[in-house]
mmCIF file of N, CA and C in Angstrom:
data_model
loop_
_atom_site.group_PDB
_atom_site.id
_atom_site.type_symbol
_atom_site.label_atom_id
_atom_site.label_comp_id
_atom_site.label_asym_id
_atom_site.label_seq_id
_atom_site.Cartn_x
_atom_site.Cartn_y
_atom_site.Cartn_z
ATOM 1 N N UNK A 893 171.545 79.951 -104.842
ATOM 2 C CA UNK A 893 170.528 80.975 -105.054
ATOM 3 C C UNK A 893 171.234 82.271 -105.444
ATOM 4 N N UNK A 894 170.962 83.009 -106.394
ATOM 5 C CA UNK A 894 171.098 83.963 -107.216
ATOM 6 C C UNK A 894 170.823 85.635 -106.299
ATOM 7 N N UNK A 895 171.129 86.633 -106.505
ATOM 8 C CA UNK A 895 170.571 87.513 -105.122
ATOM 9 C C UNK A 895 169.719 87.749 -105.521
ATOM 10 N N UNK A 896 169.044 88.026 -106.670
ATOM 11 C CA UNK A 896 167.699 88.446 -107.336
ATOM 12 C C UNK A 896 166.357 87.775 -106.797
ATOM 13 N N UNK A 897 167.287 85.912 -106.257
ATOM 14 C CA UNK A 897 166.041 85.094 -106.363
ATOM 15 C C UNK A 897 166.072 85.191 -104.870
ATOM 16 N N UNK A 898 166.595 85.286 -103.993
ATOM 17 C CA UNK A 898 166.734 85.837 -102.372
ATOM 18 C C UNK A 898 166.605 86.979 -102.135
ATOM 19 N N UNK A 899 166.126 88.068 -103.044
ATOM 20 C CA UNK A 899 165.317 89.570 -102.688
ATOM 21 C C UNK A 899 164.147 88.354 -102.978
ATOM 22 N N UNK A 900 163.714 88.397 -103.993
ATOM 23 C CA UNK A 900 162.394 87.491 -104.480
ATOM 24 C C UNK A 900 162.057 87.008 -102.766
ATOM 25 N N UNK A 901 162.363 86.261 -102.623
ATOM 26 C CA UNK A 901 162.031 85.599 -101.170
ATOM 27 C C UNK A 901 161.254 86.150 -100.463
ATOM 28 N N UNK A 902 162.923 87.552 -99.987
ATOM 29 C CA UNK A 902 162.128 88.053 -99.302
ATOM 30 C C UNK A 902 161.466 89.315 -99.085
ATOM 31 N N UNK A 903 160.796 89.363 -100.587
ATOM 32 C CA UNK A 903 159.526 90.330 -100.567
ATOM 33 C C UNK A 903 158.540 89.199 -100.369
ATOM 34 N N UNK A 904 158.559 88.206 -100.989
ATOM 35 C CA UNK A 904 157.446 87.952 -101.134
ATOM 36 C C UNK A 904 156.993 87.223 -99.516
ATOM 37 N N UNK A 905 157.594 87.052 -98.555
ATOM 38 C CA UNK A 905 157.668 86.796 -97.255
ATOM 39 C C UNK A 905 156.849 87.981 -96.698
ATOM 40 N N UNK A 906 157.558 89.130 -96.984
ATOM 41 C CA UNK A 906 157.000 90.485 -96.492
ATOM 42 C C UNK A 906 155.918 90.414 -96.845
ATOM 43 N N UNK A 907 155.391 90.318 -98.436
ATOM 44 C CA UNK A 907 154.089 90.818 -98.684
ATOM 45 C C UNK A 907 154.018 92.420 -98.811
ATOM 46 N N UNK A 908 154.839 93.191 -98.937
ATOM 47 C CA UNK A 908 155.014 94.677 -99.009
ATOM 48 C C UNK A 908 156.099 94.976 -99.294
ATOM 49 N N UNK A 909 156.091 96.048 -100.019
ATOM 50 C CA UNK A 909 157.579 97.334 -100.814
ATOM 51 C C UNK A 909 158.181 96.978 -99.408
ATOM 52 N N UNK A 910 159.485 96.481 -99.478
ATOM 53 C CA UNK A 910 160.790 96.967 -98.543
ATOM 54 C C UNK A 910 161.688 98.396 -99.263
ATOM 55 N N UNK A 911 162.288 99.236 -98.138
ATOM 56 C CA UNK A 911 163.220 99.562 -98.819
ATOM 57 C C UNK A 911 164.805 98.983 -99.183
ATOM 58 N N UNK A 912 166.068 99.249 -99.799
ATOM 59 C CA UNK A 912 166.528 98.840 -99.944
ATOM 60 C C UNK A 912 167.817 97.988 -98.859
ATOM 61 N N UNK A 913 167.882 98.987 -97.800
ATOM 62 C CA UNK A 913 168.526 98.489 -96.483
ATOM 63 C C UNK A 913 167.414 97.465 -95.788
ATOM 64 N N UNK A 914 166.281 97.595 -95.831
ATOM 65 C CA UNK A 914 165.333 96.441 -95.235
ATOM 66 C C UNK A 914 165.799 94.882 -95.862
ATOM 67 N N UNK A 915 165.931 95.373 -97.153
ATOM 68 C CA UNK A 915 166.216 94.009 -97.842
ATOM 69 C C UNK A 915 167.434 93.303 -97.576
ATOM 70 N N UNK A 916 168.466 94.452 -97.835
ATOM 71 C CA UNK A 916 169.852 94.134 -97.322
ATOM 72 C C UNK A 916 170.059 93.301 -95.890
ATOM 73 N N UNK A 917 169.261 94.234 -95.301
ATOM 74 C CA UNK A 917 169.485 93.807 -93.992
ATOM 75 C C UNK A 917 169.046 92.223 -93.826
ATOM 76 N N UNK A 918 167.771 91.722 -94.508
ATOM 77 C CA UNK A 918 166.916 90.447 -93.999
ATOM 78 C C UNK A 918 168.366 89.577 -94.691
ATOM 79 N N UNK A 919 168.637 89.654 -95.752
ATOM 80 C CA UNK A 919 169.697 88.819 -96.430
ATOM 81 C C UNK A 919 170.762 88.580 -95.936
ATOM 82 N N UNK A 920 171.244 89.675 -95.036
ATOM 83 C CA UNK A 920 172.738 89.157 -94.049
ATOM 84 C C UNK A 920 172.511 88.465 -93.109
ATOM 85 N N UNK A 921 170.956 88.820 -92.798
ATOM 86 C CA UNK A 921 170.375 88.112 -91.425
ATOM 87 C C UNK A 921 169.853 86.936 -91.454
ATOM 88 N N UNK A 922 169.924 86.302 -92.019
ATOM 89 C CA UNK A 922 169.084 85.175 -92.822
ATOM 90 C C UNK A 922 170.044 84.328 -93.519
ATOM 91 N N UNK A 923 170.446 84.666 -94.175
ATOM 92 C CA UNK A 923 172.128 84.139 -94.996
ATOM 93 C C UNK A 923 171.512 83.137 -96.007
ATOM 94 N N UNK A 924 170.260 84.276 -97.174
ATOM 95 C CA UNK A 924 169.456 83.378 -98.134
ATOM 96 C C UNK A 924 170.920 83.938 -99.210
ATOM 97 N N UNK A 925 171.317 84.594 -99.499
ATOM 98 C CA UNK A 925 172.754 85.057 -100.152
ATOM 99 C C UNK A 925 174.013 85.508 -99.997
ATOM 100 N N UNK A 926 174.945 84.847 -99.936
ATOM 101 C CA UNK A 926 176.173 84.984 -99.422
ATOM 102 C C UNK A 926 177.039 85.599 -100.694
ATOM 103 N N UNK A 927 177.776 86.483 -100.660
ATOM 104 C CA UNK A 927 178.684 87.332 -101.472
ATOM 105 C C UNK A 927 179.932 86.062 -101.305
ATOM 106 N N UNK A 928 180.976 86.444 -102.718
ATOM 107 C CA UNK A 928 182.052 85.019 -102.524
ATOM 108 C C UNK A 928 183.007 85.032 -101.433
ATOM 109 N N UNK A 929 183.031 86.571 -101.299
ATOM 110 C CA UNK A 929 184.131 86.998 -100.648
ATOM 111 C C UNK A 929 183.439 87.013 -98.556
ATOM 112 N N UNK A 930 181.898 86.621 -98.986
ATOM 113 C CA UNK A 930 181.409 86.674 -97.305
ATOM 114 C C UNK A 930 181.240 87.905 -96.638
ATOM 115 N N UNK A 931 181.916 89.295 -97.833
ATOM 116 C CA UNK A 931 181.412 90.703 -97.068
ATOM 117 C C UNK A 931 179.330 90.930 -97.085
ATOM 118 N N UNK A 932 179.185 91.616 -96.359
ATOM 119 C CA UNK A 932 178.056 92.144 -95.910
ATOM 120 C C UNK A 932 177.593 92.666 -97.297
ATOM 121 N N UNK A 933 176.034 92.578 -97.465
ATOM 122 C CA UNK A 933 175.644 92.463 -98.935
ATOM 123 C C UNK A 933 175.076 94.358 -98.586
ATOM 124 N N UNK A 934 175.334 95.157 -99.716
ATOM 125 C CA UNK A 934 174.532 96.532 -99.158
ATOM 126 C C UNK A 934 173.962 96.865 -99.722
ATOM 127 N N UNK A 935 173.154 98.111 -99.442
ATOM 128 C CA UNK A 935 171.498 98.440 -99.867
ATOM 129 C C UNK A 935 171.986 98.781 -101.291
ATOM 130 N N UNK A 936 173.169 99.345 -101.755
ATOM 131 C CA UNK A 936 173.208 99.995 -102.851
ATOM 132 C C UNK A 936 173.120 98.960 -103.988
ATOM 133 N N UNK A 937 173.867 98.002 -103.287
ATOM 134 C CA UNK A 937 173.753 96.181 -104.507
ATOM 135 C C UNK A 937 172.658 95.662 -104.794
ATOM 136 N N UNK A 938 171.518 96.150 -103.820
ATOM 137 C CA UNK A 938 170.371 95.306 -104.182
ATOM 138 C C UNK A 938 169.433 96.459 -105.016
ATOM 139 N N UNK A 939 169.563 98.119 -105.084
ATOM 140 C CA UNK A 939 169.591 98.826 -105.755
ATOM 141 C C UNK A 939 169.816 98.289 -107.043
ATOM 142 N N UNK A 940 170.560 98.076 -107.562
ATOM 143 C CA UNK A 940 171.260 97.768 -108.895
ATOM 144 C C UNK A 940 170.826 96.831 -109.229
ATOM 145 N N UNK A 941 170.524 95.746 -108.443
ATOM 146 C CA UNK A 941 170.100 94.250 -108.950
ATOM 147 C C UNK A 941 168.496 94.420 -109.078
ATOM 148 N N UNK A 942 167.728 95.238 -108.407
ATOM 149 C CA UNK A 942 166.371 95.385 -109.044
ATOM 150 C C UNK A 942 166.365 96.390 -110.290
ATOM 151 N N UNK A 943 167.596 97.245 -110.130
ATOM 152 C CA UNK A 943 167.400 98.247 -111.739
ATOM 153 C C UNK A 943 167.886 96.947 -112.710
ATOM 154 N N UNK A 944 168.742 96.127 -112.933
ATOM 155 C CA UNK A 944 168.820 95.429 -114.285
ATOM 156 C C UNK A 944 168.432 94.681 -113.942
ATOM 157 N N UNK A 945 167.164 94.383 -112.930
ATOM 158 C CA UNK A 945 166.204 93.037 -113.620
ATOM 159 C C UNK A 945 164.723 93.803 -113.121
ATOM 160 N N UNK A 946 164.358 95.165 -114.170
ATOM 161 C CA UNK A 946 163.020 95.651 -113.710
ATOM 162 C C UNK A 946 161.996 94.891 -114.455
ATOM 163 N N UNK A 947 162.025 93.657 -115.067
ATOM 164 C CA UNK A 947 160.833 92.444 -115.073
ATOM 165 C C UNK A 947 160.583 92.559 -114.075
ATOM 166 N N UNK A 948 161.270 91.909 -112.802
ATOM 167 C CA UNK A 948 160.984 91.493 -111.980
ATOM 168 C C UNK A 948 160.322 92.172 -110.718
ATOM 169 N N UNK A 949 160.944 93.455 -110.858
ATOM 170 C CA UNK A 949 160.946 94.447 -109.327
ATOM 171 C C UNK A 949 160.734 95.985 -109.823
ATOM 172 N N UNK A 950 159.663 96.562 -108.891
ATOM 173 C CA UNK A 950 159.385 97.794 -109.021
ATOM 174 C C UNK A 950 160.344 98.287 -108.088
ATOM 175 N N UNK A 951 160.342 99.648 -108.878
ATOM 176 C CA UNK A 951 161.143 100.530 -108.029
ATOM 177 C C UNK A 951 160.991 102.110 -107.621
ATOM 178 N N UNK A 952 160.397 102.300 -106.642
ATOM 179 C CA UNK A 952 159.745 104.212 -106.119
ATOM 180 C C UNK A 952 160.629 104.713 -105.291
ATOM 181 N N UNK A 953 161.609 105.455 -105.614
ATOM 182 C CA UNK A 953 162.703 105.723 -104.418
ATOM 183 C C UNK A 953 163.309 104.497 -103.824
ATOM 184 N N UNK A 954 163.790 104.567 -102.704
ATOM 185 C CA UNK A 954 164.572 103.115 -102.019
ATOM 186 C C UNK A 954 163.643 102.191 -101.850
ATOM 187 N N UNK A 955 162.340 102.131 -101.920
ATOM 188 C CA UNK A 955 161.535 100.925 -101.864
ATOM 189 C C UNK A 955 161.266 100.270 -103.317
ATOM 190 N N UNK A 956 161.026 98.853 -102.805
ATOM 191 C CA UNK A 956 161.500 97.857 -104.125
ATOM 192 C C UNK A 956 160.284 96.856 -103.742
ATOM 193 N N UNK A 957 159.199 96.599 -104.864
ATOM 194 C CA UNK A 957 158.356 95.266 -104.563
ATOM 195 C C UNK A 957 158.617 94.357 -105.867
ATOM 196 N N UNK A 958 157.973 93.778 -106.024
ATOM 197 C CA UNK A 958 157.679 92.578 -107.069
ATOM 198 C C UNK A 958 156.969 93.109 -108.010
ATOM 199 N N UNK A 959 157.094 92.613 -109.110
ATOM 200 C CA UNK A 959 156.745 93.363 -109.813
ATOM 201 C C UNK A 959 155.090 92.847 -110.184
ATOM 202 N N UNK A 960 154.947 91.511 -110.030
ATOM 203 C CA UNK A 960 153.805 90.733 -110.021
ATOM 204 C C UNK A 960 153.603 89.915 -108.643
ATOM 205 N N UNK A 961 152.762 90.980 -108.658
ATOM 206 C CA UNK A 961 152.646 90.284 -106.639
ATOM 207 C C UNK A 961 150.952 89.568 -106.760
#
C-alpha cells in the first residue's frame, strides 16, 4: 500500500477533515504504511503527499479530506 492509499483509508474511516498529525499519527498506529527505513511517518510527509496528489485530497490549513467523499 502506497501512503496516499493509507491516508485514503484513513479518512475515509474517519468520515471527516483530519489534520495532518491526526493522520500521521493513525498510520504509525495502525502500521497501514511503513517508511523503508521503519522511521515514524510525519505530519509534514503527509502534507506533501496530499499537495501532489490534489485529485485526490482537499486541503484548508493542516486539515486534509477526500476530495470526493
Amino acid at each position: 500500500m502506497t501512503l496516499h492509499e493509507a491516508m485514503i483509508e484513513v479518512l475515509k474511516k474517519k468520515k471527516s477533515p483530519m489534520t495532518t498529525k491526526e493522520i500521521a499519527e493513525q498510520l504509525n498506529q495502525n502500521k497501514l504504511y511503513e517508511k523503508k527505513d521503519k522511521s515514524p511517518i510525519k505530519a509534514s510527509q503527509i502534507q506533501i503527499r496530499a499537495y501532489n496528489y490534489k485529485h485526490l485530497f482537499v486541503m484548508e490549513g493542516n486539515n486534509i479530506s477526500l476530495k470526493h467523499n
